[in-house]
């Protein structure tokens, strides 16, 4: 999270759709002969910044509960160097400094560079900050914009990308996102793909070792005990991140954390409740079909009860949006286990379409009724919260050239505006 962008350039283009048993399957057919390929290691996308021990792979994520701290992360390769970050805003009379920590890890016969994580704190809301890393050797400057103060009618635009990879298509996805209205990226998992680089998981026993070292999260701020699931508030949204690959049964730490977390969500403060996870619960592609089912069974009734507005997931390399459905009526005697339309339920969106080299998913036929729209193309989503009642989702398909809304709809907030928004659905 934390990508900053301000340029908005949106054009409208509707794609042709056909009606199936369920919702709509786009007739758009991507040129499948062009298999996605990784950008070569010497391409501009991976250019190593010049200078002794120059910071590379610089990335940021929210560092506290409300958006007044940011974790700045970067890698140096020649020596550990300094963990210090210098930061200031246009209106600050002095520079601030923060000190962090450096990490390294080994993975089979690979040894990482020096991975720095430094949290800058006491940031003002809705303010541009400049920050400098690489102190003492080669310094590099970047900037970020903090979110507005948490509030139920604040407008704020999130971007959604998943399963990105490092192909030429991935690069197009990022370029389109940079030209969208997105202010903060909600990343739904699976970043790099080592398929073409062998030896990537030989004999390693510690799960998520590279992730744990390279991507720190503010999990302690929301009383979580694992970096893989936690929550933050940002502008008008309370965002819960769940871990598809941590245990989630009713006696697990993740379940107990979520059970304690949901009643804490104050919809008068954060009107929108968003959940992020990797493996989708409602998926009508052949790839990873039903994989999210055991987690759905455990958590779905809580999501409906606490009026979650939307789930964003990845994992399946395509785009899909569900109807407002639930499937939580089953008990051992009634044998009812079919998704039904449910106005009190949420919408599920799969944005696993970032562009990685594994290619696109194939669809189950016919399209099931819970599936509102699906298309196997690369792209990204934006979720534009206007106020406590209305948000606008749009999906941008890479093949459309610049930033084009290939699918879009208004979503009504389940707590403040629980009316039927299906009539406002485009596709
Ligand atoms: C803050 O740091 C930047 C970058 O090192 C420098 O250009 C600027 O002069 C400093 N400002 C103050 C007030 O020290
Ligand atoms: C790691 O081991 C593989 C063979 O298992 C070898 O091809 C590769 O060169 C080794 N890398 C290093 C950095 O030693
Ligand atoms: C790089 O920076 C570190 C920390 O400031 C310093 O200790 C080290 O001497 C510097 N190395 C060089 C070659 O300048
Ligand atoms: C954020 O700051 C900009 C000016 O920099 C202002 O136009 C906008 O209204 C502010 N937003 C909020 C929610 O305070
Ligand atoms: C990636 O996209 C950027 C535009 O955002 C472009 O400048 C760059 O050349 C592209 N790199 C590759 C390898 O396609
Ligand atoms: C919920 O948020 C509102 C608005 O910030 C605040 O007035 C209220 O006290 C909060 N409720 C609780 C239980 O914290
Ligand atoms: C199971 O569901 C049926 C109808 O949905 C209900 O009548 C019955 O009481 C439920 N049984 C249990 C054990 O919850
Ligand atoms: C909320 O936003 C929607 C969409 O922009 C708008 O139609 C509606 O009037 C807004 N509601 C309020 C109370 O401003």
XYZ file of C-alpha atoms and ligand atoms in Angstrom:
539
model
C 0.000 0.000 0.000
C 0.985 3.590 -0.286
C 1.522 4.277 -3.951
C 0.859 7.939 -4.644
C -0.548 9.252 -7.880
C -2.594 12.300 -8.732
C -3.295 12.383 -12.451
C -6.803 11.369 -13.514
C -7.436 10.455 -17.122
C -10.512 8.359 -17.582
C -12.340 7.621 -20.783
C -15.410 5.461 -21.132
C -15.789 2.433 -23.315
C -18.339 -0.304 -22.922
C -17.479 -3.822 -23.960
C -20.019 -6.081 -25.605
C -21.471 -8.692 -23.312
C -23.597 -11.791 -23.705
C -26.083 -13.208 -21.252
C -25.404 -16.693 -19.885
C -27.091 -18.765 -17.196
C -25.628 -16.506 -14.570
C -24.255 -13.054 -15.106
C -22.189 -11.860 -17.989
C -19.106 -13.307 -19.565
C -17.302 -10.798 -21.694
C -17.001 -11.642 -25.372
C -13.702 -9.843 -25.391
C -11.028 -12.360 -26.344
C -7.478 -11.480 -25.648
C -4.852 -12.574 -28.141
C -3.878 -15.762 -26.317
C -1.018 -16.494 -28.685
C 0.927 -13.693 -27.060
C 1.950 -15.541 -23.919
C 3.133 -13.118 -21.260
C 6.920 -13.101 -20.913
C 9.132 -11.759 -18.171
C 10.968 -8.537 -18.867
C 14.686 -9.337 -19.188
C 16.800 -8.707 -16.114
C 18.665 -5.927 -17.927
C 15.466 -4.033 -18.879
C 14.783 -0.495 -17.652
C 12.171 -1.770 -15.188
C 14.917 -3.397 -13.085
C 17.613 -0.742 -13.570
C 19.906 -0.575 -10.549
C 20.354 3.011 -9.326
C 23.931 4.285 -9.759
C 26.249 5.127 -6.886
C 27.967 3.328 -4.009
C 25.445 1.385 -1.910
C 22.537 3.222 -3.565
C 19.119 2.303 -2.064
C 17.039 0.128 -4.387
C 13.606 -1.579 -4.249
C 12.239 1.359 -2.227
C 8.656 0.735 -1.095
C 6.270 2.057 1.548
C 3.298 0.838 3.560
C 1.122 2.356 6.289
C 2.937 2.105 9.625
C 0.198 2.641 12.209
C -3.559 2.278 12.656
C -4.758 5.586 11.162
C -2.224 6.746 8.549
C 0.103 9.058 10.502
C 3.101 6.741 10.173
C 4.709 5.063 7.187
C 7.139 2.143 6.985
C 9.893 3.024 4.479
C 11.745 -0.048 3.150
C 14.746 -0.309 0.866
C 17.667 -2.588 0.009
C 21.384 -1.833 -0.147
C 23.839 -4.354 -1.536
C 27.402 -3.168 -0.852
C 27.175 -2.756 2.918
C 24.450 -2.364 5.557
C 24.883 1.433 5.548
C 22.528 3.685 7.498
C 18.969 2.838 8.614
C 18.147 6.521 8.899
C 15.376 8.291 6.987
C 15.315 12.112 6.812
C 11.850 13.542 6.122
C 10.113 16.903 5.915
C 7.044 18.601 4.483
C 6.672 21.932 2.669
C 5.550 23.566 5.874
C 8.001 21.983 8.326
C 10.645 24.344 9.692
C 13.100 21.550 10.379
C 13.940 18.079 9.108
C 12.947 14.996 11.077
C 14.909 11.772 11.287
C 13.873 8.224 12.094
C 16.067 5.190 12.698
C 15.058 1.656 11.728
C 16.569 -1.800 11.456
C 18.346 -3.859 8.836
C 17.558 -7.503 8.032
C 19.163 -10.201 5.893
C 18.066 -13.747 5.242
C 19.283 -16.812 3.394
C 17.129 -19.001 1.219
C 18.673 -22.259 0.025
C 21.958 -20.946 -1.439
C 20.765 -17.340 -1.870
C 21.682 -14.537 0.512
C 19.583 -11.369 0.419
C 20.904 -7.817 0.317
C 20.607 -5.547 3.360
C 16.875 -4.910 3.810
C 16.095 -1.732 5.759
C 12.763 -0.923 7.434
C 12.332 2.467 9.091
C 9.005 3.831 10.348
C 8.498 7.577 10.081
C 5.929 8.837 12.589
C 3.921 11.868 13.742
C 2.925 12.713 10.171
C 0.192 15.283 9.534
C -2.834 14.031 7.591
C -3.334 14.906 3.912
C 0.188 16.269 3.526
C 3.021 15.746 1.055
C 6.221 14.506 2.685
C 9.626 14.240 1.070
C 11.978 11.584 2.384
C 15.594 10.668 1.841
C 17.236 7.245 2.219
C 20.847 6.065 1.797
C 22.268 8.580 4.298
C 26.082 8.551 4.429
C 26.523 6.954 0.994
C 24.351 7.549 -2.075
C 21.154 9.326 -1.040
C 17.875 9.136 -2.935
C 14.778 11.309 -2.425
C 11.113 10.301 -2.825
C 7.760 11.736 -1.776
C 4.420 10.487 -0.485
C 1.038 11.965 0.397
C -0.532 10.961 3.710
C -4.264 10.099 3.734
C -6.861 12.527 5.056
C -7.923 12.145 8.671
C -10.173 9.145 9.234
C -13.805 10.179 8.709
C -17.028 8.676 7.413
C -17.632 11.170 4.586
C -14.063 11.600 3.389
C -13.627 10.782 -0.297
C -10.666 8.593 -1.187
C -9.657 6.338 -4.089
C -7.975 2.969 -3.672
C -6.366 0.976 -6.462
C -6.414 -2.829 -6.487
C -3.773 -5.039 -8.120
C -3.000 -8.724 -7.593
C -0.734 -11.465 -8.951
C 1.389 -8.906 -10.762
C 4.598 -10.689 -11.720
C 7.286 -9.002 -13.783
C 6.224 -9.385 -17.436
C 5.743 -6.703 -20.077
C 2.003 -6.978 -19.237
C 2.766 -6.353 -15.538
C 4.537 -3.179 -16.594
C 1.472 -2.063 -18.566
C -0.754 -2.717 -15.513
C 1.481 -0.531 -13.361
C 1.635 2.224 -15.972
C -2.168 2.277 -16.230
C -2.497 2.330 -12.448
C -0.080 5.237 -12.199
C -2.388 7.186 -14.516
C -5.530 6.307 -12.547
C -7.112 8.209 -9.656
C -5.725 5.675 -7.167
C -4.114 7.212 -4.085
C -3.272 4.021 -2.212
C -2.762 0.584 -3.681
C -4.432 -2.381 -2.010
C -2.214 -5.246 -3.102
C -3.976 -8.635 -2.908
C -0.953 -10.923 -2.949
C 1.513 -12.767 -5.194
C 4.016 -10.177 -6.340
C 6.973 -11.842 -8.042
C 6.910 -15.113 -9.993
C 10.049 -17.257 -9.938
C 8.735 -19.814 -12.475
C 11.566 -19.090 -14.915
C 14.171 -18.961 -12.141
C 14.760 -22.460 -10.697
C 15.659 -23.388 -7.079
C 13.133 -21.034 -5.566
C 11.877 -23.253 -2.778
C 14.368 -26.032 -2.245
C 14.222 -27.434 1.278
C 13.074 -24.220 2.952
C 10.972 -24.884 6.035
C 10.111 -21.374 7.296
C 6.964 -20.288 5.458
C 6.907 -16.835 3.856
C 10.544 -16.153 4.751
C 11.184 -13.658 1.911
C 7.842 -11.878 2.545
C 8.482 -11.597 6.278
C 11.869 -10.016 5.712
C 10.977 -7.756 2.797
C 7.438 -6.560 3.645
C 6.751 -5.367 7.156
C 3.166 -4.649 8.169
C 1.722 -2.639 11.102
C 0.015 -5.729 12.548
C 0.716 -4.924 16.203
C -1.265 -1.665 15.912
C -4.441 -3.729 15.476
C -3.523 -6.242 18.219
C -2.656 -8.992 15.760
C 0.083 -11.443 16.630
C 1.107 -12.317 13.055
C 2.236 -10.004 10.228
C -0.058 -11.815 7.758
C -3.412 -10.594 9.122
C -4.176 -7.186 10.587
C -6.255 -4.066 10.003
C -5.764 -0.392 9.286
C -8.005 2.621 8.952
C -7.392 4.905 6.023
C -9.636 7.868 5.191
C -13.223 6.541 5.092
C -12.237 2.852 5.194
C -11.551 0.203 7.778
C -9.465 -2.377 5.933
C -9.044 -5.915 7.246
C -6.310 -8.054 5.718
C -6.829 -11.801 6.165
C -4.320 -14.593 5.545
C -5.491 -17.384 3.240
C -2.428 -19.408 4.274
C -2.522 -18.976 8.056
C -4.812 -21.288 10.022
C -8.360 -19.884 10.274
C -10.497 -22.514 12.045
C -12.538 -21.422 15.058
C -9.811 -22.208 17.610
C -7.013 -20.426 15.749
C -5.376 -17.093 16.508
C -6.581 -15.639 13.203
C -10.223 -16.528 13.931
C -10.008 -15.135 17.459
C -8.380 -11.960 16.189
C -11.110 -11.422 13.564
C -13.860 -12.192 16.068
C -12.485 -9.473 18.361
C -11.763 -7.083 15.492
C -15.161 -6.943 13.771
C -17.126 -5.514 16.739
C -14.469 -2.768 17.040
C -15.222 -1.394 13.586
C -16.945 1.959 14.134
C -18.981 2.758 11.028
C -19.560 6.323 12.268
C -15.829 6.799 11.931
C -14.922 4.515 9.014
C -18.074 4.066 6.964
C -16.678 1.447 4.560
C -15.526 -2.005 5.649
C -13.180 -3.634 3.128
C -11.592 -7.078 3.461
C -8.529 -8.200 1.506
C -7.497 -11.824 1.088
C -5.576 -13.790 -1.509
C -7.749 -16.806 -2.431
C -11.317 -15.815 -3.481
C -14.448 -17.427 -2.003
C -16.639 -16.896 -5.065
C -14.739 -17.955 -8.174
C -16.146 -19.439 -11.385
C -12.857 -20.085 -13.138
C -11.402 -23.606 -13.420
C -8.217 -22.340 -11.804
C -8.354 -22.577 -7.996
C -12.067 -23.459 -8.159
C -13.469 -23.948 -4.605
C -10.073 -23.323 -2.989
C -11.513 -20.541 -0.842
C -14.411 -22.733 0.275
C -13.129 -23.836 3.684
C -12.378 -20.249 4.710
C -15.774 -19.094 3.407
C -17.526 -21.669 5.566
C -15.726 -20.385 8.653
C -15.998 -16.605 8.125
C -18.905 -15.798 5.794
C -21.663 -15.422 8.392
C -19.448 -12.974 10.333
C -18.941 -10.911 7.186
C -22.707 -10.700 6.591
C -23.454 -9.984 10.260
C -20.939 -7.142 10.456
C -21.963 -5.735 7.072
C -18.658 -6.009 5.253
C -19.032 -3.994 2.035
C -16.594 -5.671 -0.294
C -13.871 -8.316 -0.492
C -10.954 -7.939 -2.880
C -8.987 -11.104 -3.673
C -6.441 -12.262 -6.254
C -4.987 -15.756 -6.869
C -7.113 -16.477 -9.960
C -5.422 -14.794 -12.913
C -8.446 -12.956 -14.275
C -11.187 -10.481 -13.329
C -14.509 -11.451 -11.762
C -17.252 -9.688 -9.789
C -19.944 -11.502 -7.824
C -23.564 -10.582 -7.254
C -24.539 -9.762 -3.660
C -24.743 -13.371 -2.509
C -24.370 -15.412 0.631
C -24.182 -19.121 1.300
C -24.195 -19.326 5.061
C -27.525 -21.044 5.807
C -26.141 -24.579 5.829
C -26.405 -26.699 8.927
C -26.018 -30.388 9.452
C -29.757 -31.093 9.118
C -30.981 -28.772 6.341
C -28.407 -29.575 3.646
C -28.832 -26.076 2.168
C -25.619 -25.189 0.409
C -26.173 -22.945 -2.584
C -25.301 -19.262 -2.927
C -28.461 -17.127 -2.866
C -29.041 -13.474 -3.687
C -28.826 -11.593 -0.416
C -29.175 -7.823 -0.121
C -27.456 -7.840 3.247
C -24.434 -9.572 1.766
C -21.306 -8.145 0.247
C -19.769 -8.074 -3.216
C -16.666 -10.158 -4.024
C -14.164 -8.982 -6.592
C -11.214 -10.959 -7.949
C -8.385 -8.792 -9.264
C -5.793 -11.506 -9.882
C -5.258 -10.035 -13.326
C -1.985 -8.138 -12.774
C -0.239 -9.802 -15.735
C 2.161 -12.492 -14.481
C 3.762 -15.000 -16.846
C 1.512 -17.941 -15.890
C -1.146 -16.608 -18.270
C -4.899 -16.263 -17.894
C -7.422 -18.522 -16.194
C -10.139 -20.495 -18.030
C -13.847 -20.358 -17.137
C -16.345 -22.898 -15.795
C -19.348 -23.225 -18.097
C -22.104 -22.303 -17.774
C -21.503 -19.206 -15.701
C -22.984 -19.787 -12.222
C -25.619 -17.369 -10.937
C -23.381 -15.891 -8.238
C -21.017 -14.587 -10.900
C -22.085 -11.143 -12.151
C -19.292 -10.443 -14.609
C -16.067 -12.144 -15.610
C -13.362 -11.610 -18.143
C -9.954 -13.225 -18.580
C -7.902 -10.153 -19.394
C -5.149 -8.348 -17.535
C -5.910 -5.110 -15.716
C -6.437 -3.396 -12.374
C -9.326 -2.033 -10.309
C -10.073 1.264 -8.584
C -12.475 1.721 -5.675
C -13.495 5.358 -5.450
C -15.267 6.114 -2.170
C -17.347 9.293 -2.509
C -19.004 9.478 0.903
C -20.613 7.206 3.464
C -23.302 5.972 1.064
C -21.697 5.705 -2.378
C -18.553 4.208 -3.887
C -17.686 3.634 -7.526
C -15.739 0.555 -8.633
C -14.116 0.411 -12.028
C -12.039 -2.226 -13.722
C -9.448 -1.229 -16.277
C -8.469 -3.711 -18.953
C -4.859 -3.399 -20.187
C -5.675 -4.172 -23.823
C -7.814 -1.045 -24.085
C -4.752 1.123 -24.408
C -4.672 3.939 -21.896
C -6.886 4.233 -18.838
C -10.339 3.032 -19.855
C -13.118 1.825 -17.572
C -14.000 -1.553 -19.092
C -16.446 -2.368 -16.297
C -17.910 -0.050 -13.699
C -20.659 0.142 -11.118
C -21.935 2.066 -8.143
C -21.872 0.242 -4.831
C -24.076 1.278 -1.937
C -22.672 1.035 1.566
C -24.189 -1.921 3.486
C -24.324 -0.042 6.807
C -25.433 3.448 5.713
C -27.291 2.723 2.479
C -28.345 -0.952 2.408
C -30.563 -0.598 -0.660
C -30.550 -2.673 -3.806
C -27.733 -1.396 -5.996
C -28.012 -4.176 -8.595
C -30.043 -1.895 -10.886
C -27.118 0.491 -11.012
C -24.777 -2.307 -12.089
C -23.428 -1.842 -15.551
C -21.203 -4.916 -15.834
C 16.304 18.791 4.887
O 17.001 17.790 4.179
C 17.109 18.053 2.771
C 17.741 16.839 2.111
O 18.891 16.437 2.785
C 17.919 19.313 2.558
O 17.969 19.615 1.181
C 17.273 20.475 3.306
O 18.093 21.610 3.238
C 17.065 20.112 4.780
N 16.275 21.170 5.406
C 16.576 21.665 6.612
C 15.654 22.720 7.138
O 17.541 21.281 7.254
C 22.519 -22.403 -6.165
O 22.405 -23.762 -6.501
C 22.068 -24.027 -7.856
C 21.982 -25.534 -8.068
O 21.171 -26.115 -7.121
C 23.100 -23.431 -8.799
O 22.642 -23.583 -10.140
C 23.290 -21.960 -8.504
O 24.350 -21.435 -9.291
C 23.619 -21.752 -7.034
N 23.692 -20.338 -6.738
C 24.649 -19.843 -5.970
C 24.568 -18.366 -5.719
O 25.522 -20.512 -5.477
C 28.311 4.373 4.098
O 27.466 4.900 5.121
C 27.729 4.350 6.403
C 26.680 4.897 7.359
O 26.591 6.277 7.273
C 29.137 4.698 6.843
O 29.397 4.090 8.093
C 30.112 4.160 5.805
O 31.431 4.588 6.127
C 29.762 4.675 4.423
N 30.646 4.017 3.451
C 31.331 4.697 2.546
C 32.219 3.893 1.668
O 31.248 5.917 2.439
C -6.477 17.761 1.447
O -5.682 18.861 1.074
C -6.083 19.497 -0.136
C -5.115 20.625 -0.413
O -3.815 20.166 -0.369
C -7.491 20.017 0.005
O -7.916 20.532 -1.234
C -8.429 18.901 0.416
O -9.709 19.410 0.675
C -7.920 18.210 1.673
N -8.754 17.055 1.965
C -9.241 16.807 3.166
C -10.133 15.621 3.277
O -8.964 17.470 4.128
C 7.651 -0.080 -18.529
O 6.735 1.006 -18.609
C 7.341 2.276 -18.624
C 6.223 3.301 -18.693
O 5.588 3.397 -17.487
C 8.277 2.431 -19.799
O 8.947 3.666 -19.699
C 9.294 1.309 -19.776
O 10.091 1.380 -20.937
C 8.594 -0.032 -19.729
N 9.592 -1.090 -19.609
C 9.509 -2.226 -20.289
C 10.636 -3.176 -20.108
O 8.571 -2.490 -21.025
C -17.427 6.040 16.823
O -16.954 7.148 16.082
C -17.672 8.337 16.342
C -17.162 9.379 15.332
O -15.781 9.514 15.421
C -17.460 8.748 17.803
O -18.192 9.914 18.071
C -17.926 7.612 18.695
O -17.612 7.928 20.043
C -17.235 6.315 18.312
N -17.817 5.228 19.067
C -17.112 4.434 19.829
C -17.867 3.341 20.516
O -15.899 4.563 19.963
C -31.147 -25.854 10.386
O -31.837 -25.004 9.497
C -33.253 -25.211 9.520
C -33.895 -24.356 8.426
O -32.986 -23.533 7.779
C -33.789 -24.865 10.892
O -35.188 -25.077 10.936
C -33.110 -25.703 11.927
O -33.502 -25.288 13.227
C -31.598 -25.574 11.819
N -30.965 -26.515 12.719
C -29.953 -26.175 13.509
C -29.380 -27.275 14.341
O -29.496 -25.028 13.550
C -22.733 10.745 -1.961
O -22.147 10.575 -3.229
C -23.067 10.302 -4.259
C -22.262 10.004 -5.522
O -21.378 11.028 -5.806
C -24.024 11.461 -4.424
O -24.971 11.164 -5.429
C -24.713 11.707 -3.100
O -25.529 12.872 -3.198
C -23.688 11.906 -2.001
N -24.374 12.028 -0.723
C -24.227 13.070 0.064
C -24.979 13.033 1.349
O -23.503 14.013 -0.244
